[in-house]
PDB file of C-alpha atoms in Angstrom:
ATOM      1  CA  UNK H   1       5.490 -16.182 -16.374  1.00  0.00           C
ATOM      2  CA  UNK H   2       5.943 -12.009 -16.997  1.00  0.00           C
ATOM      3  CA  UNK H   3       6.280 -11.253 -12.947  1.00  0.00           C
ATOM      4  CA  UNK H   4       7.660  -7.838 -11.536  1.00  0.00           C
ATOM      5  CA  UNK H   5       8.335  -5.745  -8.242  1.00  0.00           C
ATOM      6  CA  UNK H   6       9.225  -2.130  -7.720  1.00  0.00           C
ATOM      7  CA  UNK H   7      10.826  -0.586  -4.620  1.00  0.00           C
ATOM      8  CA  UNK H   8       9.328   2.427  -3.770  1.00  0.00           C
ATOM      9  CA  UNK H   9       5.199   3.976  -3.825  1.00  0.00           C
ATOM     10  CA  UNK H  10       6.356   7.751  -1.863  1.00  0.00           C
ATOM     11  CA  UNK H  11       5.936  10.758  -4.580  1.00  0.00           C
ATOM     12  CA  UNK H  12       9.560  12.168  -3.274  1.00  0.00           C
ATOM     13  CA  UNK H  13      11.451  13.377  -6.334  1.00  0.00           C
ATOM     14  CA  UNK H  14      13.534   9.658  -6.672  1.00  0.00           C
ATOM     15  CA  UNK H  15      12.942   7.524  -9.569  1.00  0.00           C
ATOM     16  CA  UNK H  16      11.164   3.921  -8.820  1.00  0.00           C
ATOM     17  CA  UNK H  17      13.303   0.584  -9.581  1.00  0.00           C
ATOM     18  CA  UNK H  18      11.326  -1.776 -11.310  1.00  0.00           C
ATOM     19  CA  UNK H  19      12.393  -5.204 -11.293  1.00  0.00           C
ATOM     20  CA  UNK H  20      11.588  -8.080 -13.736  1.00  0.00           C
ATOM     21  CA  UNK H  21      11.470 -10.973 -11.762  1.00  0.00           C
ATOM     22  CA  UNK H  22      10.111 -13.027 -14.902  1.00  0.00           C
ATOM     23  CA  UNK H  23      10.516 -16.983 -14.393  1.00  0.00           C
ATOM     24  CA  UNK H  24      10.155 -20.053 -16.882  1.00  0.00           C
ATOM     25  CA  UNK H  25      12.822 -18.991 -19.849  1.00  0.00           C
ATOM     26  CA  UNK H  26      15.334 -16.870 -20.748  1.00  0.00           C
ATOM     27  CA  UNK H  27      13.703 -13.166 -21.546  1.00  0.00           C
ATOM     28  CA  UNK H  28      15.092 -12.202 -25.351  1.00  0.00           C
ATOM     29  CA  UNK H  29      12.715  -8.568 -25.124  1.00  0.00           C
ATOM     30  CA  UNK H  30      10.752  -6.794 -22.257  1.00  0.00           C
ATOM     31  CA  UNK H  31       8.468  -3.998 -22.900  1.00  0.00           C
ATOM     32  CA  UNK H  32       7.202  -1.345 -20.146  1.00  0.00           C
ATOM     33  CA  UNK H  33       3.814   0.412 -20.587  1.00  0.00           C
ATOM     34  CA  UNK H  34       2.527   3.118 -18.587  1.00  0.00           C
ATOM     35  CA  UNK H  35      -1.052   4.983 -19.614  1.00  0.00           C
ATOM     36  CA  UNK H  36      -0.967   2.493 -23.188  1.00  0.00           C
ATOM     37  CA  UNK H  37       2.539   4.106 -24.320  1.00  0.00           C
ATOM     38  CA  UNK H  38       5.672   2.150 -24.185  1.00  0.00           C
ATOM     39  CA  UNK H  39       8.285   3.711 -21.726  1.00  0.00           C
ATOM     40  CA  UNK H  40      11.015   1.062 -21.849  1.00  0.00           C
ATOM     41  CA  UNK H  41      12.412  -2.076 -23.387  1.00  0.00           C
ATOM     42  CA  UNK H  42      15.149  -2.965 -21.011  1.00  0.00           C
ATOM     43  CA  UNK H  43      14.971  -5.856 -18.447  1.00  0.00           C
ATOM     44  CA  UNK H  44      14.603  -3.364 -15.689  1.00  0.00           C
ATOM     45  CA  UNK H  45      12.698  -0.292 -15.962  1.00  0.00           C
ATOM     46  CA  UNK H  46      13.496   3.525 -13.630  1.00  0.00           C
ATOM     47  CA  UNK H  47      10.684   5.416 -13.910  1.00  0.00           C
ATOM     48  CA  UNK H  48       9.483   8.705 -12.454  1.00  0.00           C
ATOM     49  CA  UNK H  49       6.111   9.359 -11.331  1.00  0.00           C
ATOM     50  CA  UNK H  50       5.242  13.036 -11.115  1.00  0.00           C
ATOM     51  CA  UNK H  51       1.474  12.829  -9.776  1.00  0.00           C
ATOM     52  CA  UNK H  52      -0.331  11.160  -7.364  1.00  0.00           C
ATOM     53  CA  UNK H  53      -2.910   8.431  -7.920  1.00  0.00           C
ATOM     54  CA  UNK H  54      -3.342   4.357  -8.721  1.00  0.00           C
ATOM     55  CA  UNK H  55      -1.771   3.484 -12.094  1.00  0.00           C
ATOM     56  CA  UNK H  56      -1.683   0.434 -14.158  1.00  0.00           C
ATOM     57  CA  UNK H  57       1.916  -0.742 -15.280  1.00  0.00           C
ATOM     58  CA  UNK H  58       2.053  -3.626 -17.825  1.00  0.00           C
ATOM     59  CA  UNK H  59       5.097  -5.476 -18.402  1.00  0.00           C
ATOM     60  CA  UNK H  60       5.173  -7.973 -21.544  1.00  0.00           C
ATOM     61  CA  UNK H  61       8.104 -10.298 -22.310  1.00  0.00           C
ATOM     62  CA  UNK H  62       8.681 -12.950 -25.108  1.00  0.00           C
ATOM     63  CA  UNK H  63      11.502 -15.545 -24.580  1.00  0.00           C
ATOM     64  CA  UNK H  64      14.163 -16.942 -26.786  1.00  0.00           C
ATOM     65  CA  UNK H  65      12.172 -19.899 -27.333  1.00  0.00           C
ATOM     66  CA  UNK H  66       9.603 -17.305 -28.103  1.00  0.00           C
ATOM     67  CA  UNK H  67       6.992 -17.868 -25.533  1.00  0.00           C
ATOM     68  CA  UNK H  68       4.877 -14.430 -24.633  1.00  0.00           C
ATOM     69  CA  UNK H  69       3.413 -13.252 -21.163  1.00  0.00           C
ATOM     70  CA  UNK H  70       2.050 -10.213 -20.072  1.00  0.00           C
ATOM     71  CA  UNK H  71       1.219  -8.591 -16.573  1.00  0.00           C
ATOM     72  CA  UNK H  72      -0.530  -5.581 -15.426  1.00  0.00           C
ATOM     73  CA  UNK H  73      -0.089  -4.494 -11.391  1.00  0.00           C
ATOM     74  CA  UNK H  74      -1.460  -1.258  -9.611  1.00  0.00           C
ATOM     75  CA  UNK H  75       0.768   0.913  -7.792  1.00  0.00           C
ATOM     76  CA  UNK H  76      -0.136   3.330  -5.404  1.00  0.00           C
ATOM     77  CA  UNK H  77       1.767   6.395  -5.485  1.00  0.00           C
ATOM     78  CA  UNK H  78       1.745   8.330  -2.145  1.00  0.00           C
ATOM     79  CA  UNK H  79       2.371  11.691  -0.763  1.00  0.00           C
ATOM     80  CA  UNK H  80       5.957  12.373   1.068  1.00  0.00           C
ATOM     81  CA  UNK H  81       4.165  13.938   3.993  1.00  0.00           C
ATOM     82  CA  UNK H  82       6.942  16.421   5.997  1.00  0.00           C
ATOM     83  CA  UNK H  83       5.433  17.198   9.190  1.00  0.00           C
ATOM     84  CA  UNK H  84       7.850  20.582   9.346  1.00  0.00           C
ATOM     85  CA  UNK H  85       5.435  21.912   6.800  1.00  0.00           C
ATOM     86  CA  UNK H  86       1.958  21.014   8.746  1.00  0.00           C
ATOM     87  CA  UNK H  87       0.455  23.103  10.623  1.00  0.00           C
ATOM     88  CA  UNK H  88       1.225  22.519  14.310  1.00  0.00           C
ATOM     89  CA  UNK H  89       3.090  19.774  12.883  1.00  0.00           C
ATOM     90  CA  UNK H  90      -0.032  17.646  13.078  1.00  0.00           C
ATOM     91  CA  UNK H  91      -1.622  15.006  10.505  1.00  0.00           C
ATOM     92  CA  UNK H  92      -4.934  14.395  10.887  1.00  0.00           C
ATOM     93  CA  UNK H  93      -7.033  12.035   8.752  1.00  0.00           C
ATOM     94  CA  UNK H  94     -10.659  11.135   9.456  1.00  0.00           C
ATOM     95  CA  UNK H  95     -11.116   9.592   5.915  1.00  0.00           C
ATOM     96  CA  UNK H  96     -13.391  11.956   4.490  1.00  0.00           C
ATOM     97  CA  UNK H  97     -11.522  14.904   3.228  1.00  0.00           C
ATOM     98  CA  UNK H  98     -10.777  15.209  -0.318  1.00  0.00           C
ATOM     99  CA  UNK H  99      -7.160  17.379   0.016  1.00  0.00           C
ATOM    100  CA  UNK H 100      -3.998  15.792  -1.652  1.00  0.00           C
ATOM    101  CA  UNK H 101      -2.619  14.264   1.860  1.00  0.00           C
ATOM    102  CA  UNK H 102      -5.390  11.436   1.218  1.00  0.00           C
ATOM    103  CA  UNK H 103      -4.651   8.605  -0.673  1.00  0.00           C
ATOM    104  CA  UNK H 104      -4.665   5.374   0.888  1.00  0.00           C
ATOM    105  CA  UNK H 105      -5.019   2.262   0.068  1.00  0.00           C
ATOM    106  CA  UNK H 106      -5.545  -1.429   0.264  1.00  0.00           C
ATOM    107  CA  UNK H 107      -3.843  -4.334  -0.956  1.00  0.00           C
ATOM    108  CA  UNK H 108      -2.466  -7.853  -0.307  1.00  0.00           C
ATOM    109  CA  UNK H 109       0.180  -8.485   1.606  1.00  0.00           C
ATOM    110  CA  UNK H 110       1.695 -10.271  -0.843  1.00  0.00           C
ATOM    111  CA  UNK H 111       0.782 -10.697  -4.649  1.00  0.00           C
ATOM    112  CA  UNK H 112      -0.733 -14.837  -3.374  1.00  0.00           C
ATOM    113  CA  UNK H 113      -3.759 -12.692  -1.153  1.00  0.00           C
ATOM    114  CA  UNK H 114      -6.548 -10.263  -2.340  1.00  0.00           C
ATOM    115  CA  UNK H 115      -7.628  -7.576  -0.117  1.00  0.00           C
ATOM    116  CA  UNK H 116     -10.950  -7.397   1.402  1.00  0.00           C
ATOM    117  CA  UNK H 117     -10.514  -4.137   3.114  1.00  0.00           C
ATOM    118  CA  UNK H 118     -13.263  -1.596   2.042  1.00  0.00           C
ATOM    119  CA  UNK H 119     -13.328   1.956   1.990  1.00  0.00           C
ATOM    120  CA  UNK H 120     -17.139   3.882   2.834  1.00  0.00           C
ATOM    121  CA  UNK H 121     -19.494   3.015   5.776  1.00  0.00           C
ATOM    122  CA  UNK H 122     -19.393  -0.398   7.513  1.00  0.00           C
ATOM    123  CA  UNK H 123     -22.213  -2.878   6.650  1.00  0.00           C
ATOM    124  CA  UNK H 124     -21.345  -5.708   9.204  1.00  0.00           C
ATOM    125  CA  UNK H 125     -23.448  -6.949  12.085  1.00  0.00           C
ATOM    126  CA  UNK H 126     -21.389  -5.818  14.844  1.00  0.00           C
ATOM    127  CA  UNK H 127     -19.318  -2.866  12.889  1.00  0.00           C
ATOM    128  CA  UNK H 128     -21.776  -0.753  11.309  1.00  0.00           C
ATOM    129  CA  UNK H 129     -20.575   2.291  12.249  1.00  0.00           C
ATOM    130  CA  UNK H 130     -18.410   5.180  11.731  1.00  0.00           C
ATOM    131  CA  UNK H 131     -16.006   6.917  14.070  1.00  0.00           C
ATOM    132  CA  UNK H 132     -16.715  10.509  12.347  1.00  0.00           C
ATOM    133  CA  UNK H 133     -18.109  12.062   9.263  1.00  0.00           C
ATOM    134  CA  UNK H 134     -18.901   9.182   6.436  1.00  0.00           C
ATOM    135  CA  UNK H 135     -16.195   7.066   5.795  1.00  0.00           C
ATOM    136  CA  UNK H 136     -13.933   4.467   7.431  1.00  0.00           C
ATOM    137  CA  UNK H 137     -11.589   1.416   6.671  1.00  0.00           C
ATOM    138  CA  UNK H 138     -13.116  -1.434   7.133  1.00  0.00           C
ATOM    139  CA  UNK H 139     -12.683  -5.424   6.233  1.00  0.00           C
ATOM    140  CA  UNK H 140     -15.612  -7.691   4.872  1.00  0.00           C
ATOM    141  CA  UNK H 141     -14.401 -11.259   5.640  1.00  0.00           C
ATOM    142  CA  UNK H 142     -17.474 -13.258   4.375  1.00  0.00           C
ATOM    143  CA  UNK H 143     -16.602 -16.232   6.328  1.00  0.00           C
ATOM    144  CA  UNK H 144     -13.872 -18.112   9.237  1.00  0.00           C
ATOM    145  CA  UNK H 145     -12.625 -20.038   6.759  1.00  0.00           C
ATOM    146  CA  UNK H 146     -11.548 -17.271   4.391  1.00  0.00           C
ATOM    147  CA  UNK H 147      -7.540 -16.427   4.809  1.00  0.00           C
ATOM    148  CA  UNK H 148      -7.120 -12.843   4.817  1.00  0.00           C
ATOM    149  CA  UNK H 149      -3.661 -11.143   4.971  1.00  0.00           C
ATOM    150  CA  UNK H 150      -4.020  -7.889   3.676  1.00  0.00           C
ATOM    151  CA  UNK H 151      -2.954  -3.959   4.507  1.00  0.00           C
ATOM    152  CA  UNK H 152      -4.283  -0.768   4.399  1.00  0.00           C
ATOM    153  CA  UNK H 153      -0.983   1.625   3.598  1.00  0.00           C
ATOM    154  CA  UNK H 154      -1.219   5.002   4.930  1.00  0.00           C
ATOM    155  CA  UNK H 155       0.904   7.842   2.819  1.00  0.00           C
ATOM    156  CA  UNK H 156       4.655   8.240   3.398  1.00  0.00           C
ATOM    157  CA  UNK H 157       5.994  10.561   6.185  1.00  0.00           C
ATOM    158  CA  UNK H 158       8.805  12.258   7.063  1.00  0.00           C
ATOM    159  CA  UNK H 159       9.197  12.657  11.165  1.00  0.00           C
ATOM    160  CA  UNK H 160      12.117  15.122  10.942  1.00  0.00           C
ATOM    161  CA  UNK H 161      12.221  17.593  13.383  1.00  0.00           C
ATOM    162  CA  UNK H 162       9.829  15.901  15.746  1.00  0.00           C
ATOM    163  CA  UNK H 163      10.819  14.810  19.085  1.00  0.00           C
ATOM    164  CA  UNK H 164       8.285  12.662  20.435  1.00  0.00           C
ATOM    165  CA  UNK H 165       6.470  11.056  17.494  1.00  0.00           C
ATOM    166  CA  UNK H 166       3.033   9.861  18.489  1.00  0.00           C
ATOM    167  CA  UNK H 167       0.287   8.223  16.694  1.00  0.00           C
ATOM    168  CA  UNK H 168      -3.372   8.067  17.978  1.00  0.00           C
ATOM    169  CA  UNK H 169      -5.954   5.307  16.105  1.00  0.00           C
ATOM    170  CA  UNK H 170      -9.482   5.393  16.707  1.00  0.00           C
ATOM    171  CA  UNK H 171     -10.182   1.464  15.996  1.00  0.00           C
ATOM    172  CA  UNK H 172     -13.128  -0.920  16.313  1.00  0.00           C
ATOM    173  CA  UNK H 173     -12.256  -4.832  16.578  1.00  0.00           C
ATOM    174  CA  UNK H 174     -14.173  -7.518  16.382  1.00  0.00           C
ATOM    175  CA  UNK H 175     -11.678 -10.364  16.394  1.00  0.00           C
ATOM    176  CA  UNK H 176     -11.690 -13.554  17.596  1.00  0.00           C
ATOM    177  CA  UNK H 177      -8.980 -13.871  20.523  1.00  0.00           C
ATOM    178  CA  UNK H 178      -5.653 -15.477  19.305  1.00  0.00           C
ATOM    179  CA  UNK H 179      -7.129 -16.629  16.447  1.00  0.00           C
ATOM    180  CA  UNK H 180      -6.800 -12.924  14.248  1.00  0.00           C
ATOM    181  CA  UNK H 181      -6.502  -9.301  14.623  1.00  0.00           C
ATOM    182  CA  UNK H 182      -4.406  -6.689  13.390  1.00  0.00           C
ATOM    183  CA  UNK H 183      -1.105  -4.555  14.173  1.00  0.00           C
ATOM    184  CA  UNK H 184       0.063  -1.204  13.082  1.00  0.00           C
ATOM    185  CA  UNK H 185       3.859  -1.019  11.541  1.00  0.00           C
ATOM    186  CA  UNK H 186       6.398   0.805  10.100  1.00  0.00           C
ATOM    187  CA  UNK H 187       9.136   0.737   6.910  1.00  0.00           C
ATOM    188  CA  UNK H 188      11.942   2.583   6.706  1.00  0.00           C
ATOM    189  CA  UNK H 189      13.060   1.171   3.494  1.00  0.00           C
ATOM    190  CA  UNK H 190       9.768   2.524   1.531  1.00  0.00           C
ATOM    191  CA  UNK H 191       7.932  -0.510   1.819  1.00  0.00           C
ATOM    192  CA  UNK H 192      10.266  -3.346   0.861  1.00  0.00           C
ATOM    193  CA  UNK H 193      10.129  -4.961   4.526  1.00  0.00           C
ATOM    194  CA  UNK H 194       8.069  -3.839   7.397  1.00  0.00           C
ATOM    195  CA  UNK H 195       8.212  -3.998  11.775  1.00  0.00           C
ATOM    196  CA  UNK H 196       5.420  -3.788  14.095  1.00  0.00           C
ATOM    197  CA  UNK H 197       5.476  -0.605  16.446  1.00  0.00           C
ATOM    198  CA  UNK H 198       5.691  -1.628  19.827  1.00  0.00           C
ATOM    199  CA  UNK H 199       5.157  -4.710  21.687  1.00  0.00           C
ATOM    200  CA  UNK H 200       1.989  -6.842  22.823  1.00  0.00           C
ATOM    201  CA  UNK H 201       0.467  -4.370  25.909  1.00  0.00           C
ATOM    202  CA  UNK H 202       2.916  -1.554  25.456  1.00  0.00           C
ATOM    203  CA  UNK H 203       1.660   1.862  25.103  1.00  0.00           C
ATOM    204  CA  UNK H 204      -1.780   3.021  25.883  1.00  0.00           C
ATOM    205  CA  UNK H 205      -4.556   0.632  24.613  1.00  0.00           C
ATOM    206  CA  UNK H 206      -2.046  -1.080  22.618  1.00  0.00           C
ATOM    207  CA  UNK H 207      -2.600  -4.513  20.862  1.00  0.00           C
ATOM    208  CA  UNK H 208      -2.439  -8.034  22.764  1.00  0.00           C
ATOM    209  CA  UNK H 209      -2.428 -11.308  21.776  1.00  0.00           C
TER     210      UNK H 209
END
């Protein structure tokens, strides 16, 4: 089973570690491919992105006993957003500008869930609207029974030389109380394990249960 992980989506100059995390033999050859050309045959692959986007990297193996697999996973590679270099050391993001600070995006939380998180106008009963301009973020759960743990990953930031870092959402729940909902957090480790910001009630118009 050809399986892999990589360890970093921010466009910030430093290679990305990707790690075969194959299972179900012993791997005799791996082979990396990026765009339909190979770019590596070792078990592990460092690779460089130098442009932003959604690309398709395939890894295929064949074991000692001969046995083939093959995998293709999206990564998102994001801007490494400096707020020194905004003006008024603001971001702002209302979803429909087209400059290179947007590229968001959706995904599971894990590889086990798909993401139902849609990006355009909401079509629900209750959410049908959006905040400004056209677009928004929104989630299309068809039904109660369906499990959904996904994420919608903003771009990376750097919060150097700000001293009170604050972040303003303009959100529209329709949840059902203690039963599902959502919370805003942060990495520090680009993305390999994630805390929530703040506490249940903390802040202004913060999350609860």
């Amino acid at each position: 089973n050809a399986d892999f992980t990589w360890n970093n989506e921010c466009l910030d100059g430093a290679s990305i570690q990707f790690t075969n995390n194959t299972s179900g033999g012993d791997v005799e050859r791996s082979r990396w491919i990026f765009n339909n050309d190979t770019i590596g045959y070792g078990k592990d692959l460092n690779y460089t992105f130098t442009e932003l986007g959604r690309f398709d990297v395939k890894l295929a193996i064949r074991t000692e006993e001969k046995c083939v697999d093959t995998i293709v996973k999206q990564i998102a590679i994001q801007p490494y957003i400096k707020f020194q270099d905004l003006p008024s050391m603001i971001y702002n993001q209302n979803f429909d500008s087209n400059n290179e600070f947007y590229n968001w995006s959706s995904k599971g939380i894990s590889d086990a869930y798909n993401s139902k998180w849609k990006f355009g106008v909401p079509n629900g009963e209750i959410i049908k609207l959006t905040s400004s301009g056209s677009n928004s973020w929104f989630t299309e759960v068809p039904n109660k029974s369906t499990i959904e743990n996904s994420q919608v990953v903003s771009p990376c930031f750097d919060f150097t030389g700000l001293s009170k870092p604050m972040i303003k959402l303009k959100v529209w729940s329709s949840s059902e109380s203690k039963r599902d909902g959502a919370v805003t957090q942060y990495s520090i480790d680009k993305g390999n394990t994630w805390k929530n910001i703040g506490t249940k009630g903390e802040g202004i118009n913060w999350f609860n249960s």
